[in-house]
Amino acid sequence: MSSSESQRLDQLLVSLNLVASRSRARDAIQRGGVKVNGKVVTKPSLVFASNVVIEIDDPAQDYVSRAALKLVAGLDHFKLDPSDQVCLDVGASTGGFTEVLLQRGAAHVIAIDVGHEQMHPRLQSDARVDNIEGLNARYLEPEDIGDQAFTFLVSDVSFISIKLALVPALELAEPGAHCLLLVKPQFEAGRDAISKAGLLKEPETAPQVAAELERWLVEDMGWISLGMIPSPIAGGDGNVEFLLAGRKPEDDA
């Protein structure tokens, strides 16, 4: 690329090998993590020459996925500690949540996803990770995860309601286990509530939709709610998301 050639900022970051993808570039820019010639730029579409001075100060850069920041926020807010525990990561994808769990000292992470070949190579090769692909969590059976007991559950699922995807995992979790679930109202509200762009037609209803998931966790699944907070960053499509924390009672009493 010549020094005079200009590109959109999100494209330029990729061309200069400063980020892994345009989606990561857009996210970093929109969250104020990119400076051009010393000034913060928040519009990915602005055009710059390739010889500008670019600085990136984005905490998401340290992780395989921006989703990691969501789990970090939830763990810190609810003071949940996965250290020395066997964890189940439902909807693991590239491994953002798995990576955070390992960094926080998890003994082992069972990472499951309905897709294939998504997890980052450095996590695939980690002996502490069981990467189970092509597994629909809705039909999870103990033998699918080698009958391993787990005491910490995290999830980041899309295009399916948590009410469908997480019933087996919540039931299989050991008594006393903790969960931290990413709630995406756009996949909970029903098709009629979603625009063609995949956004809630009435975004002000998002907290109400999320609250129904908290009720479900407690009343239908028998867990104890530890609370719910908004995610510090929106979903990739711009939808507001929430983090729901819970604890499974020690017994059925």
PDB file of C-alpha atoms in Angstrom:
ATOM      1  CA  MET A   1       0.000   0.000   0.000  1.00  0.00           C
ATOM      2  CA  SER A   2       1.421   3.400  -0.918  1.00  0.00           C
ATOM      3  CA  SER A   3       1.598   6.126   1.691  1.00  0.00           C
ATOM      4  CA  SER A   4      -0.926   8.167  -0.291  1.00  0.00           C
ATOM      5  CA  GLU A   5      -3.555   5.435  -0.538  1.00  0.00           C
ATOM      6  CA  SER A   6      -6.561   6.093   1.685  1.00  0.00           C
ATOM      7  CA  GLN A   7      -9.006   3.676   3.270  1.00  0.00           C
ATOM      8  CA  ARG A   8     -11.817   3.553   5.772  1.00  0.00           C
ATOM      9  CA  LEU A   9     -10.333   3.369   9.245  1.00  0.00           C
ATOM     10  CA  ASP A  10     -11.697  -0.104   9.970  1.00  0.00           C
ATOM     11  CA  GLN A  11     -10.205  -1.404   6.715  1.00  0.00           C
ATOM     12  CA  LEU A  12      -6.937   0.402   7.367  1.00  0.00           C
ATOM     13  CA  LEU A  13      -6.456  -1.279  10.740  1.00  0.00           C
ATOM     14  CA  VAL A  14      -6.765  -4.668   9.068  1.00  0.00           C
ATOM     15  CA  SER A  15      -4.490  -3.708   6.162  1.00  0.00           C
ATOM     16  CA  LEU A  16      -1.799  -2.620   8.624  1.00  0.00           C
ATOM     17  CA  ASN A  17      -2.206  -5.871  10.596  1.00  0.00           C
ATOM     18  CA  LEU A  18      -3.193  -3.966  13.721  1.00  0.00           C
ATOM     19  CA  VAL A  19      -6.329  -6.054  14.284  1.00  0.00           C
ATOM     20  CA  ALA A  20      -7.488  -9.487  13.192  1.00  0.00           C
ATOM     21  CA  SER A  21     -10.707  -8.505  11.406  1.00  0.00           C
ATOM     22  CA  ARG A  22     -12.902  -5.584  10.387  1.00  0.00           C
ATOM     23  CA  SER A  23     -15.462  -6.508  13.020  1.00  0.00           C
ATOM     24  CA  ARG A  24     -12.778  -6.284  15.720  1.00  0.00           C
ATOM     25  CA  ALA A  25     -11.636  -2.988  14.199  1.00  0.00           C
ATOM     26  CA  ARG A  26     -15.147  -1.518  14.200  1.00  0.00           C
ATOM     27  CA  ASP A  27     -15.678  -2.570  17.790  1.00  0.00           C
ATOM     28  CA  ALA A  28     -12.412  -1.014  18.977  1.00  0.00           C
ATOM     29  CA  ILE A  29     -13.110   2.210  17.082  1.00  0.00           C
ATOM     30  CA  GLN A  30     -16.691   2.579  18.299  1.00  0.00           C
ATOM     31  CA  ARG A  31     -15.639   2.052  21.912  1.00  0.00           C
ATOM     32  CA  GLY A  32     -13.077   4.847  21.690  1.00  0.00           C
ATOM     33  CA  GLY A  33     -10.016   2.628  21.686  1.00  0.00           C
ATOM     34  CA  VAL A  34      -8.359   4.019  18.547  1.00  0.00           C
ATOM     35  CA  LYS A  35      -6.445   7.272  18.099  1.00  0.00           C
ATOM     36  CA  VAL A  36      -5.400   8.722  14.745  1.00  0.00           C
ATOM     37  CA  ASN A  37      -2.651  11.324  14.919  1.00  0.00           C
ATOM     38  CA  GLY A  38      -3.295  11.649  18.635  1.00  0.00           C
ATOM     39  CA  LYS A  39      -7.072  12.110  18.468  1.00  0.00           C
ATOM     40  CA  VAL A  40      -9.735   9.540  19.343  1.00  0.00           C
ATOM     41  CA  VAL A  41     -11.804   8.520  16.317  1.00  0.00           C
ATOM     42  CA  THR A  42     -15.112   6.712  16.868  1.00  0.00           C
ATOM     43  CA  LYS A  43     -16.416   6.412  13.296  1.00  0.00           C
ATOM     44  CA  PRO A  44     -15.129   3.340  11.408  1.00  0.00           C
ATOM     45  CA  SER A  45     -16.127   4.859   8.052  1.00  0.00           C
ATOM     46  CA  LEU A  46     -13.815   7.876   8.245  1.00  0.00           C
ATOM     47  CA  VAL A  47     -11.090   7.731   5.600  1.00  0.00           C
ATOM     48  CA  PHE A  48      -7.377   8.165   6.307  1.00  0.00           C
ATOM     49  CA  ALA A  49      -4.096   7.788   4.440  1.00  0.00           C
ATOM     50  CA  SER A  50      -1.992   4.802   5.403  1.00  0.00           C
ATOM     51  CA  ASN A  51       0.846   6.954   6.754  1.00  0.00           C
ATOM     52  CA  VAL A  52      -1.147   8.357   9.686  1.00  0.00           C
ATOM     53  CA  VAL A  53      -0.056   7.522  13.235  1.00  0.00           C
ATOM     54  CA  ILE A  54      -2.480   5.020  14.754  1.00  0.00           C
ATOM     55  CA  GLU A  55      -2.597   4.060  18.426  1.00  0.00           C
ATOM     56  CA  ILE A  56      -4.818   1.295  19.783  1.00  0.00           C
ATOM     57  CA  ASP A  57      -5.684   1.087  23.471  1.00  0.00           C
ATOM     58  CA  ASP A  58      -8.359  -1.585  23.507  1.00  0.00           C
ATOM     59  CA  PRO A  59      -8.673  -4.199  26.269  1.00  0.00           C
ATOM     60  CA  ALA A  60     -10.412  -6.567  23.838  1.00  0.00           C
ATOM     61  CA  GLN A  61      -7.152  -6.876  21.895  1.00  0.00           C
ATOM     62  CA  ASP A  62      -5.798  -9.129  24.637  1.00  0.00           C
ATOM     63  CA  TYR A  63      -8.469 -11.762  24.004  1.00  0.00           C
ATOM     64  CA  VAL A  64      -9.471 -14.053  21.155  1.00  0.00           C
ATOM     65  CA  SER A  65     -12.945 -12.501  21.206  1.00  0.00           C
ATOM     66  CA  ARG A  66     -14.493  -9.207  22.309  1.00  0.00           C
ATOM     67  CA  ALA A  67     -17.059 -11.293  24.182  1.00  0.00           C
ATOM     68  CA  ALA A  68     -14.382 -11.886  26.802  1.00  0.00           C
ATOM     69  CA  LEU A  69     -14.951  -8.374  28.136  1.00  0.00           C
ATOM     70  CA  LYS A  70     -18.556  -9.248  28.901  1.00  0.00           C
ATOM     71  CA  LEU A  71     -17.592 -12.206  31.070  1.00  0.00           C
ATOM     72  CA  VAL A  72     -14.840 -10.229  32.784  1.00  0.00           C
ATOM     73  CA  ALA A  73     -17.395  -7.578  33.752  1.00  0.00           C
ATOM     74  CA  GLY A  74     -19.804 -10.171  35.125  1.00  0.00           C
ATOM     75  CA  LEU A  75     -17.187 -12.060  37.127  1.00  0.00           C
ATOM     76  CA  ASP A  76     -15.919  -8.833  38.648  1.00  0.00           C
ATOM     77  CA  HIS A  77     -19.356  -7.393  39.431  1.00  0.00           C
ATOM     78  CA  PHE A  78     -20.736 -10.530  41.068  1.00  0.00           C
ATOM     79  CA  LYS A  79     -17.349 -11.471  42.578  1.00  0.00           C
ATOM     80  CA  LEU A  80     -17.521 -14.956  41.093  1.00  0.00           C
ATOM     81  CA  ASP A  81     -14.334 -17.020  41.150  1.00  0.00           C
ATOM     82  CA  PRO A  82     -13.925 -19.985  38.782  1.00  0.00           C
ATOM     83  CA  SER A  83     -10.451 -20.851  40.086  1.00  0.00           C
ATOM     84  CA  ASP A  84      -9.746 -24.566  40.585  1.00  0.00           C
ATOM     85  CA  GLN A  85     -13.173 -25.455  39.189  1.00  0.00           C
ATOM     86  CA  VAL A  86     -14.345 -27.523  36.245  1.00  0.00           C
ATOM     87  CA  CYS A  87     -16.356 -25.172  34.037  1.00  0.00           C
ATOM     88  CA  LEU A  88     -18.815 -25.692  31.192  1.00  0.00           C
ATOM     89  CA  ASP A  89     -18.827 -23.069  28.436  1.00  0.00           C
ATOM     90  CA  VAL A  90     -21.974 -23.349  26.301  1.00  0.00           C
ATOM     91  CA  GLY A  91     -21.726 -21.634  22.931  1.00  0.00           C
ATOM     92  CA  ALA A  92     -17.951 -21.371  23.187  1.00  0.00           C
ATOM     93  CA  SER A  93     -17.366 -20.265  19.569  1.00  0.00           C
ATOM     94  CA  THR A  94     -13.854 -18.789  19.279  1.00  0.00           C
ATOM     95  CA  GLY A  95     -13.301 -19.176  23.003  1.00  0.00           C
ATOM     96  CA  GLY A  96     -13.619 -15.709  24.519  1.00  0.00           C
ATOM     97  CA  PHE A  97     -15.342 -16.966  27.662  1.00  0.00           C
ATOM     98  CA  THR A  98     -13.100 -20.041  27.858  1.00  0.00           C
ATOM     99  CA  GLU A  99     -10.008 -17.848  27.741  1.00  0.00           C
ATOM    100  CA  VAL A 100     -11.233 -15.688  30.619  1.00  0.00           C
ATOM    101  CA  LEU A 101     -12.048 -18.736  32.734  1.00  0.00           C
ATOM    102  CA  LEU A 102      -8.533 -20.083  32.212  1.00  0.00           C
ATOM    103  CA  GLN A 103      -6.988 -16.728  33.047  1.00  0.00           C
ATOM    104  CA  ARG A 104      -9.035 -16.681  36.239  1.00  0.00           C
ATOM    105  CA  GLY A 105      -7.590 -20.047  37.253  1.00  0.00           C
ATOM    106  CA  ALA A 106     -10.164 -22.602  36.117  1.00  0.00           C
ATOM    107  CA  ALA A 107      -8.839 -26.138  36.476  1.00  0.00           C
ATOM    108  CA  HIS A 108     -10.584 -27.307  33.314  1.00  0.00           C
ATOM    109  CA  VAL A 109     -13.053 -25.956  30.764  1.00  0.00           C
ATOM    110  CA  ILE A 110     -15.453 -28.104  28.767  1.00  0.00           C
ATOM    111  CA  ALA A 111     -16.215 -25.910  25.751  1.00  0.00           C
ATOM    112  CA  ILE A 112     -19.163 -26.933  23.611  1.00  0.00           C
ATOM    113  CA  ASP A 113     -20.600 -25.415  20.455  1.00  0.00           C
ATOM    114  CA  VAL A 114     -22.969 -26.529  17.723  1.00  0.00           C
ATOM    115  CA  GLY A 115     -20.520 -25.220  15.123  1.00  0.00           C
ATOM    116  CA  HIS A 116     -17.193 -26.554  13.904  1.00  0.00           C
ATOM    117  CA  GLU A 117     -13.639 -25.233  13.643  1.00  0.00           C
ATOM    118  CA  GLN A 118     -14.341 -21.981  15.457  1.00  0.00           C
ATOM    119  CA  MET A 119     -12.148 -22.125  18.555  1.00  0.00           C
ATOM    120  CA  HIS A 120      -8.875 -20.229  18.444  1.00  0.00           C
ATOM    121  CA  PRO A 121      -5.879 -22.550  17.929  1.00  0.00           C
ATOM    122  CA  ARG A 122      -4.137 -21.481  21.120  1.00  0.00           C
ATOM    123  CA  LEU A 123      -7.149 -22.620  23.135  1.00  0.00           C
ATOM    124  CA  GLN A 124      -7.639 -25.805  21.138  1.00  0.00           C
ATOM    125  CA  SER A 125      -4.097 -26.824  22.032  1.00  0.00           C
ATOM    126  CA  ASP A 126      -4.492 -26.051  25.747  1.00  0.00           C
ATOM    127  CA  ALA A 127      -4.592 -29.267  27.778  1.00  0.00           C
ATOM    128  CA  ARG A 128      -7.062 -27.665  30.177  1.00  0.00           C
ATOM    129  CA  VAL A 129      -9.693 -27.355  27.432  1.00  0.00           C
ATOM    130  CA  ASP A 130     -12.031 -30.012  26.051  1.00  0.00           C
ATOM    131  CA  ASN A 131     -13.239 -28.546  22.743  1.00  0.00           C
ATOM    132  CA  ILE A 132     -16.423 -30.410  21.812  1.00  0.00           C
ATOM    133  CA  GLU A 133     -17.776 -29.382  18.409  1.00  0.00           C
ATOM    134  CA  GLY A 134     -21.072 -30.090  16.683  1.00  0.00           C
ATOM    135  CA  LEU A 135     -22.926 -30.505  19.970  1.00  0.00           C
ATOM    136  CA  ASN A 136     -26.340 -28.880  20.389  1.00  0.00           C
ATOM    137  CA  ALA A 137     -26.589 -27.908  24.060  1.00  0.00           C
ATOM    138  CA  ARG A 138     -30.360 -28.349  23.887  1.00  0.00           C
ATOM    139  CA  TYR A 139     -29.814 -32.108  23.765  1.00  0.00           C
ATOM    140  CA  LEU A 140     -26.791 -32.301  26.078  1.00  0.00           C
ATOM    141  CA  GLU A 141     -26.347 -35.634  27.858  1.00  0.00           C
ATOM    142  CA  PRO A 142     -23.787 -36.471  30.580  1.00  0.00           C
ATOM    143  CA  GLU A 143     -21.931 -38.829  28.251  1.00  0.00           C
ATOM    144  CA  ASP A 144     -21.445 -35.997  25.734  1.00  0.00           C
ATOM    145  CA  ILE A 145     -18.985 -34.423  28.153  1.00  0.00           C
ATOM    146  CA  GLY A 146     -17.494 -37.648  29.432  1.00  0.00           C
ATOM    147  CA  ASP A 147     -19.724 -37.679  32.511  1.00  0.00           C
ATOM    148  CA  GLN A 148     -17.584 -34.894  33.945  1.00  0.00           C
ATOM    149  CA  ALA A 149     -19.048 -33.003  36.884  1.00  0.00           C
ATOM    150  CA  PHE A 150     -18.876 -29.217  36.633  1.00  0.00           C
ATOM    151  CA  THR A 151     -19.433 -26.464  39.162  1.00  0.00           C
ATOM    152  CA  PHE A 152     -19.308 -23.339  37.003  1.00  0.00           C
ATOM    153  CA  LEU A 153     -21.474 -22.664  33.952  1.00  0.00           C
ATOM    154  CA  VAL A 154     -21.156 -19.834  31.443  1.00  0.00           C
ATOM    155  CA  SER A 155     -23.032 -19.348  28.193  1.00  0.00           C
ATOM    156  CA  ASP A 156     -23.101 -17.144  25.114  1.00  0.00           C
ATOM    157  CA  VAL A 157     -25.658 -18.606  22.715  1.00  0.00           C
ATOM    158  CA  SER A 158     -27.312 -17.032  19.678  1.00  0.00           C
ATOM    159  CA  PHE A 159     -30.354 -17.721  17.493  1.00  0.00           C
ATOM    160  CA  ILE A 160     -31.947 -19.802  20.251  1.00  0.00           C
ATOM    161  CA  SER A 161     -33.600 -18.992  23.557  1.00  0.00           C
ATOM    162  CA  ILE A 162     -31.688 -19.747  26.729  1.00  0.00           C
ATOM    163  CA  LYS A 163     -34.887 -21.443  27.883  1.00  0.00           C
ATOM    164  CA  LEU A 164     -34.290 -24.079  25.222  1.00  0.00           C
ATOM    165  CA  ALA A 165     -30.504 -24.194  25.085  1.00  0.00           C
ATOM    166  CA  LEU A 166     -29.577 -24.353  28.756  1.00  0.00           C
ATOM    167  CA  VAL A 167     -32.071 -26.656  30.449  1.00  0.00           C
ATOM    168  CA  PRO A 168     -29.789 -29.732  30.347  1.00  0.00           C
ATOM    169  CA  ALA A 169     -26.697 -27.801  31.461  1.00  0.00           C
ATOM    170  CA  LEU A 170     -28.501 -26.179  34.377  1.00  0.00           C
ATOM    171  CA  GLU A 171     -29.881 -29.546  35.429  1.00  0.00           C
ATOM    172  CA  LEU A 172     -26.507 -31.306  35.133  1.00  0.00           C
ATOM    173  CA  ALA A 173     -24.571 -28.695  37.107  1.00  0.00           C
ATOM    174  CA  GLU A 174     -23.455 -29.861  40.525  1.00  0.00           C
ATOM    175  CA  PRO A 175     -25.328 -28.607  43.612  1.00  0.00           C
ATOM    176  CA  GLY A 176     -23.720 -25.358  44.734  1.00  0.00           C
ATOM    177  CA  ALA A 177     -22.589 -24.526  41.190  1.00  0.00           C
ATOM    178  CA  HIS A 178     -22.574 -20.963  39.891  1.00  0.00           C
ATOM    179  CA  CYS A 179     -23.670 -19.692  36.496  1.00  0.00           C
ATOM    180  CA  LEU A 180     -23.079 -16.514  34.533  1.00  0.00           C
ATOM    181  CA  LEU A 181     -25.290 -16.327  31.459  1.00  0.00           C
ATOM    182  CA  LEU A 182     -25.245 -13.788  28.651  1.00  0.00           C
ATOM    183  CA  VAL A 183     -28.866 -12.845  27.979  1.00  0.00           C
ATOM    184  CA  LYS A 184     -29.648 -11.601  24.472  1.00  0.00           C
ATOM    185  CA  PRO A 185     -33.209 -10.200  24.407  1.00  0.00           C
ATOM    186  CA  GLN A 186     -33.358 -10.327  20.611  1.00  0.00           C
ATOM    187  CA  PHE A 187     -33.320 -14.130  20.808  1.00  0.00           C
ATOM    188  CA  GLU A 188     -35.817 -14.264  23.669  1.00  0.00           C
ATOM    189  CA  ALA A 189     -38.530 -11.842  22.587  1.00  0.00           C
ATOM    190  CA  GLY A 190     -39.963 -13.806  19.661  1.00  0.00           C
ATOM    191  CA  ARG A 191     -39.846 -13.193  15.920  1.00  0.00           C
ATOM    192  CA  ASP A 192     -42.598 -10.585  15.899  1.00  0.00           C
ATOM    193  CA  ALA A 193     -40.545  -8.354  18.204  1.00  0.00           C
ATOM    194  CA  ILE A 194     -37.495  -8.323  15.920  1.00  0.00           C
ATOM    195  CA  SER A 195     -36.849  -6.092  12.903  1.00  0.00           C
ATOM    196  CA  LYS A 196     -35.426  -7.334   9.607  1.00  0.00           C
ATOM    197  CA  ALA A 197     -32.054  -6.032  10.812  1.00  0.00           C
ATOM    198  CA  GLY A 198     -32.213  -8.336  13.824  1.00  0.00           C
ATOM    199  CA  LEU A 199     -32.811  -5.553  16.342  1.00  0.00           C
ATOM    200  CA  LEU A 200     -35.581  -5.281  18.896  1.00  0.00           C
ATOM    201  CA  LYS A 201     -38.332  -3.130  17.389  1.00  0.00           C
ATOM    202  CA  GLU A 202     -38.928  -1.702  20.862  1.00  0.00           C
ATOM    203  CA  PRO A 203     -35.481  -1.626  22.528  1.00  0.00           C
ATOM    204  CA  GLU A 204     -36.977  -0.197  25.696  1.00  0.00           C
ATOM    205  CA  THR A 205     -38.500  -3.643  26.334  1.00  0.00           C
ATOM    206  CA  ALA A 206     -35.070  -5.302  26.612  1.00  0.00           C
ATOM    207  CA  PRO A 207     -34.899  -5.127  30.441  1.00  0.00           C
ATOM    208  CA  GLN A 208     -38.384  -6.639  30.689  1.00  0.00           C
ATOM    209  CA  VAL A 209     -37.428  -9.478  28.346  1.00  0.00           C
ATOM    210  CA  ALA A 210     -34.262 -10.115  30.347  1.00  0.00           C
ATOM    211  CA  ALA A 211     -36.200 -10.076  33.618  1.00  0.00           C
ATOM    212  CA  GLU A 212     -38.324 -12.947  32.312  1.00  0.00           C
ATOM    213  CA  LEU A 213     -35.131 -15.014  31.966  1.00  0.00           C
ATOM    214  CA  GLU A 214     -34.264 -14.276  35.585  1.00  0.00           C
ATOM    215  CA  ARG A 215     -37.745 -15.396  36.634  1.00  0.00           C
ATOM    216  CA  TRP A 216     -37.334 -18.571  34.583  1.00  0.00           C
ATOM    217  CA  LEU A 217     -33.965 -19.363  36.140  1.00  0.00           C
ATOM    218  CA  VAL A 218     -35.451 -19.130  39.625  1.00  0.00           C
ATOM    219  CA  GLU A 219     -39.014 -20.398  39.285  1.00  0.00           C
ATOM    220  CA  ASP A 220     -38.653 -22.978  36.521  1.00  0.00           C
ATOM    221  CA  MET A 221     -35.065 -24.163  36.942  1.00  0.00           C
ATOM    222  CA  GLY A 222     -34.841 -23.864  40.719  1.00  0.00           C
ATOM    223  CA  TRP A 223     -31.679 -21.777  40.839  1.00  0.00           C
ATOM    224  CA  ILE A 224     -31.048 -18.767  43.082  1.00  0.00           C
ATOM    225  CA  SER A 225     -30.576 -15.478  41.246  1.00  0.00           C
ATOM    226  CA  LEU A 226     -27.557 -13.420  42.250  1.00  0.00           C
ATOM    227  CA  GLY A 227     -28.703 -10.527  40.087  1.00  0.00           C
ATOM    228  CA  MET A 228     -28.464  -9.187  36.575  1.00  0.00           C
ATOM    229  CA  ILE A 229     -26.512  -6.299  35.027  1.00  0.00           C
ATOM    230  CA  PRO A 230     -26.333  -4.771  31.548  1.00  0.00           C
ATOM    231  CA  SER A 231     -23.372  -5.949  29.503  1.00  0.00           C
ATOM    232  CA  PRO A 232     -20.665  -3.262  29.278  1.00  0.00           C
ATOM    233  CA  ILE A 233     -20.619  -3.637  25.498  1.00  0.00           C
ATOM    234  CA  ALA A 234     -23.488  -4.259  23.122  1.00  0.00           C
ATOM    235  CA  GLY A 235     -23.790  -7.289  20.914  1.00  0.00           C
ATOM    236  CA  GLY A 236     -22.151  -7.251  17.513  1.00  0.00           C
ATOM    237  CA  ASP A 237     -25.501  -6.280  16.000  1.00  0.00           C
ATOM    238  CA  GLY A 238     -25.957  -3.368  18.408  1.00  0.00           C
ATOM    239  CA  ASN A 239     -28.515  -5.016  20.674  1.00  0.00           C
ATOM    240  CA  VAL A 240     -28.339  -4.440  24.429  1.00  0.00           C
ATOM    241  CA  GLU A 241     -27.373  -7.577  26.361  1.00  0.00           C
ATOM    242  CA  PHE A 242     -27.369  -8.578  30.018  1.00  0.00           C
ATOM    243  CA  LEU A 243     -25.383 -10.816  32.367  1.00  0.00           C
ATOM    244  CA  LEU A 244     -27.425 -13.032  34.674  1.00  0.00           C
ATOM    245  CA  ALA A 245     -25.704 -14.686  37.630  1.00  0.00           C
ATOM    246  CA  GLY A 246     -27.045 -17.555  39.690  1.00  0.00           C
ATOM    247  CA  ARG A 247     -26.265 -20.291  42.165  1.00  0.00           C
ATOM    248  CA  LYS A 248     -27.700 -23.784  42.324  1.00  0.00           C
ATOM    249  CA  PRO A 249     -29.006 -24.753  45.768  1.00  0.00           C
ATOM    250  CA  GLU A 250     -26.914 -27.274  47.666  1.00  0.00           C
ATOM    251  CA  ASP A 251     -29.831 -29.708  47.816  1.00  0.00           C
ATOM    252  CA  ASP A 252     -33.512 -30.020  46.937  1.00  0.00           C
ATOM    253  CA  ALA A 253     -34.686 -28.955  50.351  1.00  0.00           C
TER     254      ALA A 253
END
